[in-house]
Coordinates of C-alpha atoms in Angstrom, one line a residue:
Chain A
X50 CA 0.0 0.0 0.0
X51 CA 1.4 3.4 -0.9
X52 CA 0.5 6.7 0.8
X53 CA -0.3 9.7 -1.3
X54 CA 2.6 12.2 -0.7
X55 CA 0.0 15.0 -0.4
X56 CA -1.9 13.1 2.1
X57 CA 1.4 12.2 4.0
X58 CA 2.4 15.9 4.0
X59 CA -1.1 17.0 5.3
X60 CA -0.9 14.4 8.1
X61 CA 2.7 15.4 9.2
X62 CA 1.8 19.2 9.1
X63 CA -1.3 18.5 11.0
X64 CA 0.7 16.4 13.7
X65 CA 3.4 19.2 13.8
X66 CA 0.7 21.9 14.2
X67 CA -0.8 19.8 17.0
X68 CA 2.4 19.4 18.7
X69 CA 3.3 23.1 18.5
X70 CA -0.2 24.0 19.9
X71 CA 0.3 21.4 22.7
X72 CA 3.7 22.9 23.8
X73 CA 3.1 26.4 23.2
X74 CA -0.4 26.9 24.8
X75 CA 0.9 26.3 28.4
X76 CA 3.9 28.5 27.5
X77 CA 1.6 31.5 26.5
X78 CA -0.6 30.8 29.4
X79 CA 2.2 30.8 32.0
X80 CA 3.7 34.0 30.3
X81 CA 0.5 36.0 30.4
X82 CA -0.4 35.1 33.9
X83 CA 2.5 33.6 35.6
X84 CA 1.6 31.5 38.6
X85 CA 5.2 30.5 39.6
X86 CA 6.5 33.4 41.4
X87 CA 10.2 32.4 41.5
X88 CA 12.4 30.4 43.8
X89 CA 11.5 29.1 47.2
X90 CA 11.3 31.8 50.0
X91 CA 14.6 32.8 51.2
X92 CA 15.1 31.1 54.6
X93 CA 15.8 33.7 57.4
X94 CA 17.0 31.2 59.9
X95 CA 20.0 28.4 59.4
X96 CA 18.7 25.1 58.3
X97 CA 20.4 22.3 60.5
X98 CA 20.2 18.6 59.6
X99 CA 21.8 16.4 62.3
X100 CA 22.4 12.7 62.5
X101 CA 22.2 10.7 65.6
X102 CA 24.7 11.9 68.1
X103 CA 26.0 11.3 71.7
X104 CA 27.7 13.5 74.0
X105 CA 31.4 13.7 74.9
X106 CA 33.0 11.2 77.3
X107 CA 35.1 12.1 80.2
X108 CA 38.7 10.8 79.8
X109 CA 41.8 12.3 78.4
X110 CA 45.3 10.8 77.4
X111 CA 48.5 12.2 77.9
X112 CA 50.8 11.6 75.0
X113 CA 54.3 13.1 74.6
X114 CA 54.2 14.2 71.0
X115 CA 58.0 14.7 70.7
X116 CA 58.5 11.1 70.9
X117 CA 58.7 10.8 67.2
X118 CA 60.2 14.3 66.1
X119 CA 64.0 13.2 66.1
X120 CA 63.4 10.6 63.3
X121 CA 61.6 12.8 60.7
X122 CA 62.4 12.2 57.0
X123 CA 61.3 14.0 53.9
X124 CA 58.4 12.3 52.6
X125 CA 58.6 13.2 49.0
X126 CA 62.3 12.2 48.9
X127 CA 61.7 8.9 50.5
X128 CA 58.7 8.3 48.0
X129 CA 60.8 9.2 45.0
X130 CA 63.5 6.8 46.2
X131 CA 61.1 3.9 46.5
X132 CA 59.7 4.7 43.1
X133 CA 56.3 5.3 44.4
X134 CA 54.1 7.6 42.1
X135 CA 53.5 10.8 43.8
X136 CA 52.3 14.3 42.7
X137 CA 51.8 17.6 44.6
X138 CA 48.6 19.3 44.9
X139 CA 49.3 23.0 45.2
X140 CA 52.0 23.8 47.6
X141 CA 51.0 21.9 50.8
X142 CA 49.6 18.5 49.9
X143 CA 51.0 15.4 48.5
X144 CA 49.0 12.8 46.6
X145 CA 50.2 9.2 46.7
X146 CA 48.6 6.9 44.0
X147 CA 47.6 3.4 45.0
X148 CA 47.7 1.7 48.5
X149 CA 50.3 2.9 50.7
X150 CA 51.7 2.1 54.2
X151 CA 53.8 4.5 56.2
X152 CA 56.6 2.9 58.3
X153 CA 56.6 3.4 61.9
X154 CA 57.9 6.7 63.5
X155 CA 57.5 8.7 60.1
X156 CA 57.0 12.5 60.4
X157 CA 55.0 14.3 57.7
X158 CA 54.7 18.0 57.6
X159 CA 52.4 18.1 54.5
X160 CA 48.7 17.2 53.9
X161 CA 48.7 13.6 52.6
X162 CA 46.1 12.3 50.1
X163 CA 46.2 8.6 49.4
X164 CA 44.3 7.2 46.3
X165 CA 43.8 3.8 47.9
X166 CA 44.0 2.0 51.2
X167 CA 46.3 3.5 53.9
X168 CA 48.2 1.9 56.7
X169 CA 50.0 4.1 59.2
X170 CA 52.8 2.6 61.4
X171 CA 53.1 3.2 65.0
X172 CA 54.2 6.5 66.4
X173 CA 54.1 8.4 63.2
X174 CA 53.3 12.1 63.2
X175 CA 51.3 14.1 60.6
X176 CA 51.4 17.8 61.1
X177 CA 48.4 18.3 58.8
X178 CA 45.4 16.4 57.5
X179 CA 45.3 12.8 56.1
X180 CA 42.9 11.6 53.5
X181 CA 42.4 8.2 51.8
X182 CA 40.2 6.8 49.3
X183 CA 40.1 3.4 50.7
X184 CA 40.1 2.0 54.3
X185 CA 42.5 3.4 56.9
X186 CA 44.5 1.5 59.6
X187 CA 46.3 3.7 62.1
X188 CA 48.8 2.3 64.4
X189 CA 49.5 2.9 68.1
X190 CA 50.4 6.3 69.3
X191 CA 50.0 8.1 66.0
X192 CA 49.5 11.7 66.0
X193 CA 47.5 13.5 63.2
X194 CA 47.2 17.3 64.0
X195 CA 44.7 17.8 61.3
X196 CA 41.6 16.0 60.1
X197 CA 41.4 12.3 59.1
X198 CA 39.1 11.6 56.2
X199 CA 38.3 8.1 54.7
X200 CA 36.0 6.9 52.0
X201 CA 36.1 3.5 53.5
X202 CA 36.5 2.2 57.1
X203 CA 38.8 3.6 59.7
X204 CA 40.5 1.7 62.5
X205 CA 42.5 3.4 65.1
X206 CA 44.6 1.5 67.7
X207 CA 45.3 2.6 71.1
X208 CA 46.5 6.2 72.1
X209 CA 46.0 7.7 68.7
X210 CA 45.5 11.6 68.7
X211 CA 43.5 13.3 66.1
X212 CA 43.7 17.2 66.3
X213 CA 40.5 17.8 64.1
X214 CA 37.7 15.6 63.0
X215 CA 37.5 12.0 61.7
X216 CA 35.1 11.4 58.7
X217 CA 34.4 8.1 57.4
X218 CA 32.1 6.8 54.6
X219 CA 32.2 3.4 56.2
X220 CA 32.5 2.5 59.9
X221 CA 35.0 3.9 62.5
X222 CA 36.7 1.7 65.1
X223 CA 38.3 3.7 68.0
X224 CA 40.8 1.8 70.2
X225 CA 41.6 2.5 73.8
X226 CA 42.9 5.9 75.0
X227 CA 42.3 7.6 71.8
X228 CA 41.7 11.3 71.7
X229 CA 39.7 13.0 68.8
X230 CA 39.9 16.9 69.4
X231 CA 36.6 17.5 67.2
X232 CA 33.8 15.3 65.9
X233 CA 33.8 11.8 64.6
X234 CA 31.3 11.4 61.6
X235 CA 30.6 8.1 60.1
X236 CA 28.1 6.6 57.6
X237 CA 28.6 3.1 59.2
X238 CA 28.9 2.0 62.8
X239 CA 31.0 3.6 65.4
X240 CA 32.8 1.4 67.9
X241 CA 34.6 2.9 70.8
X242 CA 36.9 1.1 73.3
X243 CA 37.5 2.0 76.9
X244 CA 38.9 5.3 77.8
X245 CA 38.7 7.1 74.4
X246 CA 37.5 10.7 74.1
X247 CA 35.6 12.5 71.4
X248 CA 35.8 16.1 72.4
X249 CA 32.6 17.3 70.4
X250 CA 30.3 14.8 69.1
X251 CA 29.9 11.5 67.4
X252 CA 27.5 11.5 64.5
X253 CA 26.5 8.4 62.6
X254 CA 23.8 6.8 60.5
X255 CA 24.7 3.3 62.0
X256 CA 25.0 2.2 65.5
X257 CA 27.3 3.7 68.3
X258 CA 28.7 0.9 70.4
X259 CA 30.7 1.6 73.5
X260 CA 32.8 -1.5 74.2
X261 CA 34.2 -1.9 77.7
X262 CA 35.0 -5.7 77.3
X263 CA 35.7 -6.2 73.5
X264 CA 34.7 -9.6 72.1
X265 CA 37.3 -9.0 69.4
X266 CA 40.7 -7.8 70.5
X267 CA 42.2 -5.1 68.4
X268 CA 45.7 -6.0 67.3
X269 CA 48.5 -4.8 69.5
X270 CA 50.5 -3.4 66.6
X271 CA 50.0 -2.5 62.9
X272 CA 52.6 -5.1 62.0
X273 CA 50.0 -7.8 62.9
X274 CA 47.8 -6.5 59.9
X275 CA 48.4 -8.1 56.6
Chain B
X428 CA 29.0 13.3 23.1
X429 CA 27.1 16.3 24.5
X430 CA 23.9 14.5 24.0
X431 CA 25.0 11.5 26.1
X432 CA 26.5 13.7 28.7
X433 CA 23.3 15.8 29.1
X434 CA 21.1 12.5 29.5
X435 CA 23.6 10.9 32.0
X436 CA 23.8 14.2 34.1
X437 CA 19.9 14.5 34.1
X438 CA 19.6 10.8 35.3
X439 CA 22.3 11.1 37.9
X440 CA 20.6 14.2 39.4
X441 CA 17.3 12.4 39.4
X442 CA 18.6 9.3 40.9
X443 CA 19.1 9.4 44.6
X444 CA 22.7 7.8 44.3
X445 CA 25.6 8.6 46.7
X446 CA 28.3 10.7 45.2
X447 CA 31.3 12.1 46.8
X448 CA 31.1 12.6 50.7
X449 CA 29.1 15.7 51.7
X450 CA 30.9 16.9 54.7
X451 CA 28.4 19.6 55.5
X452 CA 25.3 17.5 55.5
X453 CA 27.2 14.8 57.6
X454 CA 27.5 17.4 60.3
X455 CA 31.3 17.9 60.4
X456 CA 32.0 21.2 62.1
X457 CA 34.9 22.6 60.1
X458 CA 35.3 26.2 61.0
X459 CA 38.3 27.8 59.3
X460 CA 38.9 31.5 59.2
X461 CA 36.9 33.2 56.2
X462 CA 37.4 36.3 54.2
X463 CA 34.5 37.4 52.1
X464 CA 35.5 39.4 49.1
X465 CA 32.9 41.7 47.5
X466 CA 34.0 43.5 44.4
X467 CA 31.6 46.5 43.7
X468 CA 31.6 49.1 41.2
X469 CA 28.7 51.5 41.1
X470 CA 26.6 49.2 43.2
X471 CA 24.9 51.6 45.4
X472 CA 21.4 50.1 44.7
X473 CA 22.4 46.7 46.2
X474 CA 25.5 46.8 48.2
X475 CA 23.8 47.8 51.6
X476 CA 21.3 45.0 51.2
X477 CA 24.2 42.3 50.9
X478 CA 26.3 44.0 53.7
X479 CA 23.3 44.0 56.0
X480 CA 22.6 40.3 55.1
X481 CA 26.2 39.5 56.1
X482 CA 25.7 41.1 59.5
X483 CA 23.0 38.4 60.0
X484 CA 25.4 35.5 59.2
X485 CA 25.6 32.7 61.7
X486 CA 29.2 31.9 61.1
X487 CA 31.3 32.9 64.2
X488 CA 32.2 36.7 63.7
X489 CA 35.7 36.1 65.2
X490 CA 36.6 33.9 62.1
X491 CA 34.9 36.2 59.6
X492 CA 36.4 39.0 57.8
X493 CA 34.5 41.0 55.0
X494 CA 36.4 43.1 52.5
X495 CA 34.4 45.1 50.2
X496 CA 36.4 46.4 47.1
X497 CA 35.2 49.7 46.0
X498 CA 36.4 49.6 42.5
X499 CA 36.6 53.3 41.7
X500 CA 32.8 53.7 42.0
X501 CA 31.4 57.1 41.0
X502 CA 28.3 56.6 43.0
X503 CA 27.8 56.3 46.8
X504 CA 28.9 52.6 47.0
X505 CA 32.1 53.4 48.9
X506 CA 30.1 55.7 51.3
X507 CA 27.5 53.0 52.2
X508 CA 30.3 50.4 52.8
X509 CA 32.3 52.8 54.9
X510 CA 29.3 53.3 57.1
X511 CA 28.9 49.4 57.6
X512 CA 32.7 49.2 58.4
X513 CA 32.1 52.0 61.1
X514 CA 29.5 49.8 62.9
X515 CA 31.1 46.4 62.4
X516 CA 34.6 45.7 63.1
X517 CA 34.9 42.5 60.8
X518 CA 33.9 44.7 57.7
X519 CA 36.6 46.5 55.9
X520 CA 36.6 48.6 52.7
X521 CA 39.3 48.8 50.0
X522 CA 39.0 51.9 47.9
X523 CA 40.6 51.7 44.3
X524 CA 41.3 55.1 42.8
X525 CA 40.1 55.8 39.3
X526 CA 43.6 55.3 37.8
X527 CA 43.8 51.7 38.9
X528 CA 40.1 50.8 39.3
X529 CA 37.5 49.9 36.8
X530 CA 39.6 47.3 34.9
X531 CA 37.6 44.2 35.6
X532 CA 36.6 42.0 38.4
X533 CA 39.8 40.0 38.4
X534 CA 41.9 43.1 39.0
X535 CA 39.7 44.2 42.0
X536 CA 39.7 40.8 43.4
X537 CA 43.6 40.5 43.2
X538 CA 43.6 43.9 45.1
X539 CA 41.2 42.6 47.7
X540 CA 43.0 39.2 48.3
X541 CA 46.2 41.1 49.2
X542 CA 44.3 42.3 52.3
X543 CA 42.7 39.0 53.2
X544 CA 43.8 37.0 56.2
X545 CA 41.3 34.0 56.2
X546 CA 42.2 30.5 55.2
X547 CA 39.3 30.5 52.8
X548 CA 38.2 33.2 50.5
X549 CA 34.4 33.5 49.8
X550 CA 33.3 35.5 46.7
X551 CA 30.0 37.3 46.4
X552 CA 28.7 39.8 43.7
X553 CA 27.1 42.8 45.3
X554 CA 23.6 42.1 44.0
X555 CA 23.4 38.6 45.8
X556 CA 21.4 37.8 48.9
X557 CA 23.1 34.6 50.5
X558 CA 21.4 32.3 53.0
X559 CA 22.5 33.3 56.6
X560 CA 24.3 29.9 57.2
X561 CA 25.9 29.7 53.7
X562 CA 29.4 30.1 55.2
X563 CA 29.2 27.0 57.3
X564 CA 27.7 25.2 54.3
X565 CA 30.7 26.0 52.0
X566 CA 33.5 25.9 54.6
X567 CA 32.6 22.4 55.6
X568 CA 34.1 21.1 52.5
X569 CA 37.5 22.4 53.2
X570 CA 38.1 20.0 55.8
X571 CA 39.2 17.8 52.7
X572 CA 42.8 19.0 51.9
X573 CA 42.1 18.0 48.2
X574 CA 39.2 20.5 47.7
X575 CA 40.5 23.7 46.5
X576 CA 37.2 25.4 45.5
X577 CA 33.5 24.9 46.6
X578 CA 30.8 26.4 44.6
X579 CA 27.3 27.1 46.0
X580 CA 24.0 27.2 44.2
X581 CA 22.6 30.5 42.4
X582 CA 18.9 30.8 42.2
X583 CA 17.3 34.0 40.5
X584 CA 15.5 36.4 42.7
X585 CA 13.6 38.7 40.3
X586 CA 12.5 35.7 38.3
X587 CA 8.9 36.8 37.4
X588 CA 9.9 40.3 36.1
X589 CA 10.6 39.7 32.5
X590 CA 10.8 36.9 29.9
X591 CA 14.7 37.3 30.1
X592 CA 14.8 36.9 33.8
X593 CA 12.6 33.8 33.6
X594 CA 14.8 32.5 30.9
X595 CA 17.9 33.1 33.1
X596 CA 16.1 31.2 35.9
X597 CA 15.5 28.2 33.9
X598 CA 19.2 28.2 32.8
X599 CA 20.3 28.4 36.4
X600 CA 18.1 25.5 37.5
X601 CA 19.4 23.2 34.9
X602 CA 23.0 24.5 35.3
X603 CA 23.2 24.3 39.1
X604 CA 20.3 21.9 40.1
X605 CA 21.3 19.4 37.7
X606 CA 24.4 19.9 35.7
X607 CA 26.8 20.9 38.6
X608 CA 25.1 18.5 41.0
X609 CA 25.7 15.5 38.6
X610 CA 29.3 16.5 37.8
X611 CA 30.0 16.7 41.4
X612 CA 28.3 13.3 42.2
X613 CA 30.2 11.6 39.3
X614 CA 33.6 13.3 40.2
X615 CA 33.9 15.1 37.0
X616 CA 34.7 18.7 36.3
X617 CA 32.7 20.9 38.5
X618 CA 32.9 24.6 37.6
X619 CA 33.6 27.5 39.7
X620 CA 31.0 30.1 39.0
X621 CA 33.1 33.1 40.1
X622 CA 30.6 34.0 42.7
X623 CA 29.0 32.3 45.7
X624 CA 32.1 30.2 45.8
X625 CA 34.9 29.5 48.5
X626 CA 38.5 29.3 47.4
X627 CA 41.3 28.0 49.5
X628 CA 43.8 30.9 49.9
X629 CA 46.8 28.7 49.6
X630 CA 45.5 27.8 46.1
X631 CA 45.1 31.5 45.2
X632 CA 48.7 32.0 46.4
X633 CA 49.9 29.1 44.4
X634 CA 48.3 30.4 41.2
X635 CA 49.5 34.0 41.8
X636 CA 45.8 35.3 42.1
X637 CA 43.3 35.7 39.1
X638 CA 44.7 36.1 35.6
X639 CA 43.7 39.7 34.7
X640 CA 43.9 39.1 31.0
X641 CA 40.8 36.6 31.2
X642 CA 37.3 37.8 30.7
X643 CA 35.8 34.7 32.6
X644 CA 38.2 34.4 35.6
X645 CA 35.9 31.7 37.1
X646 CA 36.4 29.2 34.2
X647 CA 40.2 30.0 34.3
X648 CA 40.3 29.4 37.8
X649 CA 38.5 26.1 37.4
X650 CA 41.0 24.7 34.9
X651 CA 43.9 26.1 36.9
X652 CA 42.7 24.4 40.0
X653 CA 42.3 21.1 38.4
X654 CA 45.7 21.4 36.7
X655 CA 47.2 22.1 40.1
X656 CA 45.8 18.8 41.4
X657 CA 42.8 20.3 43.4
X658 CA 39.1 19.2 43.2
X659 CA 36.1 21.5 43.1
X660 CA 33.1 20.6 44.9
X661 CA 29.6 21.8 44.5
X662 CA 27.4 22.5 47.5
X663 CA 23.8 22.3 46.1
X664 CA 22.5 23.1 49.8
X665 CA 24.2 26.4 49.9
X666 CA 21.8 28.5 47.9
X667 CA 22.3 32.2 47.1
X668 CA 19.8 34.5 45.4
X669 CA 20.9 36.9 42.5
X670 CA 19.3 39.6 40.6
X671 CA 19.4 38.3 37.0
X672 CA 19.6 40.5 33.8
X673 CA 16.2 41.6 32.7
X674 CA 16.7 42.9 29.2
X675 CA 17.9 41.2 26.0
X676 CA 20.6 43.9 25.7
X677 CA 22.1 43.0 29.1
X678 CA 21.6 39.4 28.4
X679 CA 23.6 39.8 25.1
X680 CA 26.3 41.7 26.8
X681 CA 26.8 39.4 29.7
X682 CA 26.7 36.2 27.5
X683 CA 29.0 37.7 24.9
X684 CA 31.4 38.2 27.7
X685 CA 31.0 34.7 28.9
X686 CA 31.3 33.2 25.4
X687 CA 34.5 35.2 24.5
X688 CA 36.1 34.3 27.9
X689 CA 35.3 30.8 27.6
X690 CA 37.0 30.6 24.2
X691 CA 40.0 32.3 25.6
X692 CA 40.1 29.5 28.1
X693 CA 39.9 27.0 25.4
X694 CA 43.1 28.3 23.9
X695 CA 44.9 28.7 27.2
X696 CA 44.0 25.4 28.9
X697 CA 43.6 23.0 26.0
X698 CA 47.2 21.7 26.2
X699 CA 48.0 22.0 29.7
X700 CA 44.7 20.5 30.8
X701 CA 45.3 17.5 28.5
X702 CA 48.8 17.0 29.7
X703 CA 48.2 17.4 33.5
X704 CA 49.1 14.3 35.4
X705 CA 46.6 15.2 38.2
X706 CA 43.5 14.1 36.2
X707 CA 41.8 10.8 35.6
X708 CA 40.5 9.8 32.2
X709 CA 36.9 11.0 32.6
X710 CA 38.0 14.3 34.2
X711 CA 40.0 14.9 31.1
X712 CA 37.1 14.0 28.8
X713 CA 34.6 16.1 30.7
X714 CA 37.1 19.1 30.9
X715 CA 37.6 19.1 27.1
X716 CA 33.9 19.1 26.7
X717 CA 33.4 22.0 29.1
X718 CA 36.2 23.8 27.3
X719 CA 34.4 23.3 23.9
X720 CA 30.9 24.0 25.2
X721 CA 30.6 27.5 23.6
X722 CA 31.4 26.2 20.2
X723 CA 28.5 24.0 19.9
X724 CA 25.8 26.6 19.2
X725 CA 28.0 27.7 16.4
X726 CA 28.4 24.2 15.1
X727 CA 24.7 23.7 15.2
X728 CA 23.9 26.9 13.5
X729 CA 26.4 26.1 10.7
X730 CA 24.7 22.7 10.2
X731 CA 21.4 24.4 10.0
X732 CA 22.7 26.9 7.5
X733 CA 24.5 24.2 5.3
X734 CA 21.5 21.8 5.6
X735 CA 19.2 24.6 4.3
X736 CA 21.6 25.5 1.4
X737 CA 21.8 21.8 0.3
X738 CA 18.2 21.3 0.6
X739 CA 17.3 24.2 -1.6
X740 CA 20.3 24.1 -4.0
X741 CA 19.8 20.5 -5.1
X742 CA 16.7 19.0 -6.8
X743 CA 14.7 17.4 -4.2
X744 CA 12.3 14.5 -4.2
X745 CA 9.7 15.7 -1.8
X746 CA 8.5 12.5 -0.6
X747 CA 12.0 11.1 0.4
X748 CA 12.9 14.5 1.8
X749 CA 9.9 14.2 4.3
X750 CA 11.1 10.7 5.5
X751 CA 14.7 12.1 5.8
X752 CA 13.4 15.1 8.0
X753 CA 11.6 12.8 10.5
X754 CA 15.0 11.5 12.0
X755 CA 16.5 15.0 11.6
X756 CA 13.6 16.5 13.6
X757 CA 13.9 13.9 16.2
X758 CA 17.6 14.4 16.5
X759 CA 17.0 18.2 16.7
X760 CA 14.4 17.8 19.4
X761 CA 16.2 15.1 21.6
X762 CA 19.8 15.6 20.4
X763 CA 20.8 19.3 20.3
X764 CA 18.4 20.3 23.0
X765 CA 19.2 17.5 25.4
X766 CA 20.1 20.4 27.8
X767 CA 16.6 21.3 28.0
X768 CA 15.9 17.9 29.6
X769 CA 18.5 19.0 32.2
X770 CA 16.2 21.9 32.9
X771 CA 13.1 19.7 33.1
X772 CA 14.9 17.5 35.4
X773 CA 15.9 20.4 37.6
X774 CA 12.3 21.9 37.7
X775 CA 11.1 18.4 38.8
X776 CA 13.8 18.2 41.6
X777 CA 12.8 21.8 42.7
X778 CA 8.9 20.8 42.7
X779 CA 8.1 23.8 40.4
X780 CA 6.0 22.0 37.8
X781 CA 4.2 25.1 36.4
X782 CA 7.8 26.5 35.4
X783 CA 8.1 23.5 33.0
X784 CA 5.3 25.3 30.9
X785 CA 7.8 27.8 29.7
X786 CA 10.7 25.4 28.8
X787 CA 10.1 26.0 25.0
X788 CA 11.4 29.6 25.5
X789 CA 14.7 28.0 25.8
X790 CA 14.6 27.5 21.9
X791 CA 14.6 31.2 21.5
X792 CA 17.5 31.4 24.0
X793 CA 19.4 28.7 22.0
X794 CA 19.0 30.7 18.8
X795 CA 20.2 33.9 20.5
X796 CA 23.1 32.0 21.9
X797 CA 24.1 30.8 18.5
X798 CA 24.3 34.5 17.3
X799 CA 26.2 35.5 20.6
X800 CA 28.8 32.7 20.3
X801 CA 29.3 33.3 16.5
X802 CA 29.9 37.0 17.2
X803 CA 32.3 36.2 20.2
X804 CA 34.3 33.9 18.1
X805 CA 34.5 36.4 15.2
X806 CA 35.5 39.2 17.6
X807 CA 38.2 37.0 19.0
X808 CA 39.6 36.1 15.7
X809 CA 39.6 39.7 14.5
X810 CA 41.4 40.7 17.7
X811 CA 44.0 38.0 17.3
X812 CA 44.6 39.2 13.5
X813 CA 44.8 42.8 14.2
X814 CA 46.7 42.1 17.6
X815 CA 44.3 44.6 19.2
X816 CA 43.3 44.2 22.9
X817 CA 39.4 43.6 22.5
X818 CA 38.7 42.3 25.8
X819 CA 36.6 45.0 27.8
X820 CA 35.0 44.3 30.9
X821 CA 31.1 44.6 30.3
X822 CA 29.6 45.4 33.6
X823 CA 26.1 44.2 34.5
X824 CA 23.8 46.9 35.8
X825 CA 21.9 45.9 38.9
X826 CA 18.7 48.0 40.1
X827 CA 18.1 46.3 43.4
X828 CA 14.5 45.5 42.4
X829 CA 13.3 42.4 44.5
X830 CA 10.2 40.7 43.8
X831 CA 9.2 39.6 47.4

């Protein structure tokens, strides 16, 4: 069956006209008599969204931060020597590609961003912030003077000191005698072992567990982690 | 590629998927010291409104510093700012003399940042009305050492006034509520809009401030930040309300500057951005698409012209021509105008269904932008050939008219 071209053109033009009327009628109505008067009302007070939180715990540890200072090394030189791929973000931040482990007693003056999982050996000192795209495992007596951010889980062994906040997209485990000077924010669960202190608050979408008698022992050193 | 990109962005914004961490919504209290920079030239109608709003900010005032840069104004902008500076110790005014002032926003900002003491610099245009807790919302992201810039959302305040202001509002809804949001969620190239954005001061020091030769200092900063290894985040919850242009003349002047500036950025950043070792594959692809964005209306316009020429020059079998036109029409509806779907998605997300009725007006804007981009390219080529400095700053006039 063949269609008469004139009929086809008439049909198409009618369809186009119908489409135009359908689209343009609301436009003309809304332009002539606008009902939508613009964006939502400007809020006069701040909007606050808060996750579940608990207050601070009364405990404080006493860590001598100078323990590690005599053994500092230049991180970028060390990484270059080891053949690790590393770039600099601006002036004050190092980005390390792939998973990475800091040996014990390292001292780092820059911010550190690791594009993978991160392990920090015992007694390391970070003078600024640390961020990892994977899980973070922090050894005993580590000091991070800035913030600690992870897109995975965070595990802190005993006597760790965090000068800022801890933010995790996974769960956070806080060992004994840990001190966090600001908040702990986690999307997953937060587990605290005895005598740890979080100065501000703990915010989580998961559960908050305070463990006095842990069923699972944390390893005594980072060396025990594979 | 742009077609696929726009649809992916629309779907990403509509889906409730988790993107990069949102430190502000997660409740992280990061409170760095902040310097707010406000470049103002002949803004007496609006500058008092903004300064009054800033005095209502909930951010701790001991961590806040406001620097208004009076860019050789010939009206009472400077006097209004001085009055506020007398009453509030955290507000300072930098007066620029006529011999150094009036050379554009970048020049004024460079002057202002020399007086800044904050770890983070926050930019507002004089006609803006920010949320009172906007600083907290933007500053929260700087907890991440990788973040160099945080961009907030811009909404149009004088939307119902004219057809042009409604058009700009639609563009803002699609551009911020969907495009920027999706880019942030997908970890692509989020753009700094040059206003309602926080910038790490160490980044500005690293870059040596804003490049005064560039007409769109915001796009230039975006690419410089990514090349330096920083990320730009978008905070959809940090809203600020602007006075959009209301006439076609102002629209043309503003968009002409944007198009020209973007094309400048294309030639400046094409090679360094492609070669930067700090970027992933998809960031690189998206960055190149962002750089080439203002050439798309020109290419579409050319294809329409050539299509019409071929159609009328060569003998046509009308029956087959009609069949050929159907897929072409379909592509023009769904392909070239895929960005309209972003606007539709943004309207849906904002729960403003009635606004979707005026989406067809975007066709008109698309046609105007074809002309604007073509003119901008022509002007740039001419200025290159004649080696004439043709980059003059076209200031947008603000009246202070608010619809509520």
